[in-house]
Short mmCIF file of C-alpha atoms in Angstrom, two decimals:
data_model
loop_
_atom_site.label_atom_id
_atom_site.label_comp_id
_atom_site.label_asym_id
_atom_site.label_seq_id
_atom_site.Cartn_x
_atom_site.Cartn_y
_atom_site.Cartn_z
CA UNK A 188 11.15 3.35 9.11
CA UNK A 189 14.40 1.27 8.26
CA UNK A 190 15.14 1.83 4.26
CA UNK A 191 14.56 -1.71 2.25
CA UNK A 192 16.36 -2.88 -1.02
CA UNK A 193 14.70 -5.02 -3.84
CA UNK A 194 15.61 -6.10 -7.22
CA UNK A 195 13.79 -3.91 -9.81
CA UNK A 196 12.64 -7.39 -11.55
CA UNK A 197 12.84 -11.00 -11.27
CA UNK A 198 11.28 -13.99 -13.47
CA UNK A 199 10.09 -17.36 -12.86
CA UNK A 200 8.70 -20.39 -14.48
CA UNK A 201 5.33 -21.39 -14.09
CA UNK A 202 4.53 -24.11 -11.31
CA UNK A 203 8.08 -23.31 -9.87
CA UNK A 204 8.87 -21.69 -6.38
CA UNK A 205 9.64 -17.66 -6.75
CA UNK A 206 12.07 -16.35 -3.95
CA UNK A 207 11.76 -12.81 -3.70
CA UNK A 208 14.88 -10.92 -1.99
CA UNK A 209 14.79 -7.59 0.36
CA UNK A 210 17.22 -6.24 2.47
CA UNK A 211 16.86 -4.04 5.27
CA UNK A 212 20.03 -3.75 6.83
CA UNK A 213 18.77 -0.49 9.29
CA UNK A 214 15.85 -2.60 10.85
CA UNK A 215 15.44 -2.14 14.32
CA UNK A 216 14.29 -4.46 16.97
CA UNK A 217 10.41 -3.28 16.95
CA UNK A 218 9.90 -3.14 13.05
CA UNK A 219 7.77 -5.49 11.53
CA UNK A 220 8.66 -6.76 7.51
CA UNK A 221 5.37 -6.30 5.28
CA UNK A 222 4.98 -8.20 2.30
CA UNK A 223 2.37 -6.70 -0.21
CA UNK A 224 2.09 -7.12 -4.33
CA UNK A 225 0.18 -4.97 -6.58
CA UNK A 226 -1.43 -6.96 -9.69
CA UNK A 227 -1.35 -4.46 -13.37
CA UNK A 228 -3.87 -1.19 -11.99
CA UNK A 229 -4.94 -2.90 -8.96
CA UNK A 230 -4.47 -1.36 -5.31
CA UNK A 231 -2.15 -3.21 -3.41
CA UNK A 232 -3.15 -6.80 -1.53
CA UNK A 233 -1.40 -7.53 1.78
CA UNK A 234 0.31 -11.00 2.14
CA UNK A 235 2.03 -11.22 4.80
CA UNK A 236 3.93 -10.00 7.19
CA UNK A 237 6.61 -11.05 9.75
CA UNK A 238 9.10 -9.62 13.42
CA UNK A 239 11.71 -12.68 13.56
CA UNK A 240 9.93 -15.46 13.24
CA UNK A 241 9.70 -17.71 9.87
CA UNK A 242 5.88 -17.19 8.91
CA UNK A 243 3.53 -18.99 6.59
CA UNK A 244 0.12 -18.43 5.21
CA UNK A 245 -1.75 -19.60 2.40
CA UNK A 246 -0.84 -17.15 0.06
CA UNK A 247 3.65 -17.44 1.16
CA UNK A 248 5.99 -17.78 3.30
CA UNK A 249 8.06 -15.34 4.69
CA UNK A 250 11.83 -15.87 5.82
CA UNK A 251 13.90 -13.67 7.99
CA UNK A 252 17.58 -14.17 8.72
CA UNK A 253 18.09 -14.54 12.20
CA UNK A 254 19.95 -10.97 12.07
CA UNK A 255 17.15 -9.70 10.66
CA UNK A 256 19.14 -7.43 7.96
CA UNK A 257 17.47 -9.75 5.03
CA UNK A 258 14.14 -11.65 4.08
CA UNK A 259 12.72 -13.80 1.37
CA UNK A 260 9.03 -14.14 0.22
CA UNK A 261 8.56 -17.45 -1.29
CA UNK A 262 5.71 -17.80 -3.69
CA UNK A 263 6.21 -21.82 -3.33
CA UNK A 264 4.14 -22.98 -6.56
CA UNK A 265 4.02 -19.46 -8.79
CA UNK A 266 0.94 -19.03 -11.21
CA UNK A 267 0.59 -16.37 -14.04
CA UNK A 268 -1.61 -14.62 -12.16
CA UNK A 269 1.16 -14.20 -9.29
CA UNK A 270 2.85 -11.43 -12.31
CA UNK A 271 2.58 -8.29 -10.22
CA UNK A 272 4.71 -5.69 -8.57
CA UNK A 273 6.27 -6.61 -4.88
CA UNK A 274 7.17 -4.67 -2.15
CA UNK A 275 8.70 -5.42 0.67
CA UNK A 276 8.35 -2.72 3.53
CA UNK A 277 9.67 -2.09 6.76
CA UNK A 278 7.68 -0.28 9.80
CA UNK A 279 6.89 -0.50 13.51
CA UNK A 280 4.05 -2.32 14.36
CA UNK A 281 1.35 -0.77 16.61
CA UNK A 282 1.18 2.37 18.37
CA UNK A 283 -0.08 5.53 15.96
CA UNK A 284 1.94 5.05 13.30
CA UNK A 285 0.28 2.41 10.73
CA UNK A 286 1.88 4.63 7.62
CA UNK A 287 3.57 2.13 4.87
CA UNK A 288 6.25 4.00 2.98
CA UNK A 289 6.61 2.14 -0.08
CA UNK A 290 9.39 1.84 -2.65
CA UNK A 291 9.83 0.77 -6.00
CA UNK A 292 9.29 -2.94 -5.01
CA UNK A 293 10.44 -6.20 -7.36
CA UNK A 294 8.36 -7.00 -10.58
CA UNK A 295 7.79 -10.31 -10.71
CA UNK A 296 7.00 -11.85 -13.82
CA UNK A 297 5.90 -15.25 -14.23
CA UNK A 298 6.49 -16.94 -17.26
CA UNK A 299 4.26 -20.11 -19.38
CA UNK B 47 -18.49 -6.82 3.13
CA UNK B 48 -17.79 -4.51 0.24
CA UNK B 49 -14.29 -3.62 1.44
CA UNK B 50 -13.02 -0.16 0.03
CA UNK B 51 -14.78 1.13 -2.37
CA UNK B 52 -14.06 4.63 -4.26
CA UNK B 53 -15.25 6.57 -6.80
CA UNK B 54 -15.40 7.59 -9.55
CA UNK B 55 -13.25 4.74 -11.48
CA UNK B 56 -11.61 7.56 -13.68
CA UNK B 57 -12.26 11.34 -14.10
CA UNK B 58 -10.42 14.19 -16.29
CA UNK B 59 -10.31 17.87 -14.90
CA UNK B 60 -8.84 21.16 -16.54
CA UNK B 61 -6.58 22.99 -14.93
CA UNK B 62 -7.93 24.90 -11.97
CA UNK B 63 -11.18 22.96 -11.06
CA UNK B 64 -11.88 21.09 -8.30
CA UNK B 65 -12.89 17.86 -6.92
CA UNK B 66 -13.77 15.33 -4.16
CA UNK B 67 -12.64 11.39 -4.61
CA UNK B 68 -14.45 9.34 -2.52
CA UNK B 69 -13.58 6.41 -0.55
CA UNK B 70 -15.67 4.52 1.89
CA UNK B 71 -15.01 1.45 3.94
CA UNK B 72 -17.17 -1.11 5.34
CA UNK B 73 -15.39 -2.92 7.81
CA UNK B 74 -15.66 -0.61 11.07
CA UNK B 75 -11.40 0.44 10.51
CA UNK B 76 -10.32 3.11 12.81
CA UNK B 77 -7.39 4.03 10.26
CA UNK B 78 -7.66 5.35 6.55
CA UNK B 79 -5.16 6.47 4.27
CA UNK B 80 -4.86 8.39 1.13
CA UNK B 81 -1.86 7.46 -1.35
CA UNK B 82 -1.24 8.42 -4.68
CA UNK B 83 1.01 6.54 -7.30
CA UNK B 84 2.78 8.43 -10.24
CA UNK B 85 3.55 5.94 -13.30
CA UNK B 86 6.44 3.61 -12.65
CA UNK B 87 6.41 4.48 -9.30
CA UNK B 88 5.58 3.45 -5.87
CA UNK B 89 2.79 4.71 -3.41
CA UNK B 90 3.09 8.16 -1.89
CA UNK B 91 1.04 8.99 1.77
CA UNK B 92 -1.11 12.44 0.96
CA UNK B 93 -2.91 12.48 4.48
CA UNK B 94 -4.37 9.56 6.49
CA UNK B 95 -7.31 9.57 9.88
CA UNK B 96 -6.91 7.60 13.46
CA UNK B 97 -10.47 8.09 13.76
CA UNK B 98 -13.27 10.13 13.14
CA UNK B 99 -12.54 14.23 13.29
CA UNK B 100 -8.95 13.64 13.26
CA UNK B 101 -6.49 14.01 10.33
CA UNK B 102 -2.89 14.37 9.45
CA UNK B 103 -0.61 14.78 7.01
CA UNK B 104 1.57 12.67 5.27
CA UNK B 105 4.28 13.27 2.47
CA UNK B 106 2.70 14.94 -0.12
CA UNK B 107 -0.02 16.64 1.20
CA UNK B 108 0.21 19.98 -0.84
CA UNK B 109 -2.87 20.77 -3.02
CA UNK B 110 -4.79 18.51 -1.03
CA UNK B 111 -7.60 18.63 1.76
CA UNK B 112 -9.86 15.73 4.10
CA UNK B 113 -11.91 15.34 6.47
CA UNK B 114 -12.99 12.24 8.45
CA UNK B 115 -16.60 13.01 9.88
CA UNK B 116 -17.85 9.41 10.14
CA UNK B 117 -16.19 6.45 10.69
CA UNK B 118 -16.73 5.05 7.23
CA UNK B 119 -15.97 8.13 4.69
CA UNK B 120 -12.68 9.63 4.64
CA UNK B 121 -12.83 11.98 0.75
CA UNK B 122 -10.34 13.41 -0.32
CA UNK B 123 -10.58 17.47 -2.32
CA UNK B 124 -8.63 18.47 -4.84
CA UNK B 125 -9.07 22.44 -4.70
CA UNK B 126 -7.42 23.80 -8.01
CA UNK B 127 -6.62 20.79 -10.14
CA UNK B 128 -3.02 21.18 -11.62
CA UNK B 129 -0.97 18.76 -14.60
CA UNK B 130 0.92 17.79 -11.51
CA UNK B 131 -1.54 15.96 -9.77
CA UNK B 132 -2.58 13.64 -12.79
CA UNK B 133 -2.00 10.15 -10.86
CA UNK B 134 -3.64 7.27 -10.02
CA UNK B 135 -5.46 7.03 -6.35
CA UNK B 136 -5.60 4.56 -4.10
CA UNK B 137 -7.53 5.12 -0.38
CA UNK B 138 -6.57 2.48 1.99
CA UNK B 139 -7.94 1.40 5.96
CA UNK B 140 -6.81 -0.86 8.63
CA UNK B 141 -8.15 -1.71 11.74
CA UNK B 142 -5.96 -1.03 14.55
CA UNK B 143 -5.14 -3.95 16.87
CA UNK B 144 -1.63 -2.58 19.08
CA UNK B 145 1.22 -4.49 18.82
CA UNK B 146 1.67 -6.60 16.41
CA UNK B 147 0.93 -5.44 13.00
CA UNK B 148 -1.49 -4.78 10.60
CA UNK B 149 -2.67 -5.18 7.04
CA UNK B 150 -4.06 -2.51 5.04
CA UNK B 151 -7.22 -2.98 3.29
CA UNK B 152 -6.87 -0.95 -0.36
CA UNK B 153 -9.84 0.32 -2.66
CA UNK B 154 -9.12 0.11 -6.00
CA UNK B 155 -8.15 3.02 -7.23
CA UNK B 156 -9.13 6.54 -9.05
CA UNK B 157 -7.65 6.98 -12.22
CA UNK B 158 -7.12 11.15 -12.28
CA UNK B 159 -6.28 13.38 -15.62
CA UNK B 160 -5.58 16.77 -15.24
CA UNK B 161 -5.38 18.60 -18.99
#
């Protein structure tokens, strides 16, 4: 699985849009990008999770560059309870190997 | 559904007892997972299951043991507890689909002290 680079931490204000960086310069052509946070002592929560393609749910929205070497989570309207650890990780998608190796990620702290 | 669910919440061993954490999943998942995370760090893979009766390792298996006899339990043993293995828990499953990608579903957690 392609190695992935985040910021150790980040803040944001309350109400305002939180753009998360990673970089995965090593990706290959058939690994996905995985977004997941983990909230103080909680297990980890998926949110989303992208192959080229722009992709947008209701918790984010996920941006790749079109060489694929970068992406952004955006966290468009950021709430106090959106303070957790994120990790972006890189993997191939189907087949046997479902393992997520993940790093130290990007706290996020979001701030009143 | 219930999700993952494991237990016990938190437990302390001495040095050189054993244990079994348990996780269980609810939502018919083919794949589980076993991670453990070490303060300030991120999540390690012990061993994970592709289905019932079949296990492998993953990175830090060592002082560890599973099994995966029904599709809904995977526990994992801790034989001879040692300080090195104090950590937090976290047993994970995902349902398979092929191409595509997948999210994995995490329990939430087992807090483990070993004095």
């Amino acid at each position: 699985d392609a190695k992935t680079t985040q910021p150790p931490s980040m803040d944001c204000a309350e109400g305002r849009a939180a753009n998360l960086p990673c970089n995965h310069s090593t990706i290959s052509g058939n690994e996905y990008v995985y977004w997941y946070r983990q909230i103080h002592s909680q297990g980890p929560q998926y949110i989303i999770h992208g192959l080229k393609n722009n992709e947008t749910n209701e918790m984010a929205s996920l941006i790749i560059t079109e060489d694929r070497k970068s992406s952004t989570l955006i966290l468009p309207h950021a709430t106090l309870r959106d303070t957790a650890v994120y990790y972006c990780i890189v993997r191939v998608g189907g087949g046997s190997n479902y393992k997520l190796t993940f790093g130290k990620g990007t706290l996020l702290t979001v701030n009143p | 559904n219930a999700g993952v669910t494991q237990t016990p919440k938190f437990r302390i061993l001495k040095i050189g007892q054993s244990m079994t954490l348990q996780c269980t999943q609810d939502m018919n998942h083919n794949y589980m997972y076993w991670y453990r995370q070490d303060p300030g760090m991120g999540l390690k893979l012990i061993y994970y299951s592709v289905g019932a009766g079949i296990t492998d390792k993953g990175e830090v298996p060592n002082g560890y043991n599973v099994s995966r006899s029904t599709t809904e339990d995977f526990p994992l043993r801790l034989e001879l507890a040692a300080p090195s293995q104090t950590s937090v828990y976290f047993c994970a499953s995902t349902l398979s689909r092929g191409q595509g990608g997948n999210e994995q579903f995490f329990g939430p957690g087992t807090r483990l002290t070993v004095l």
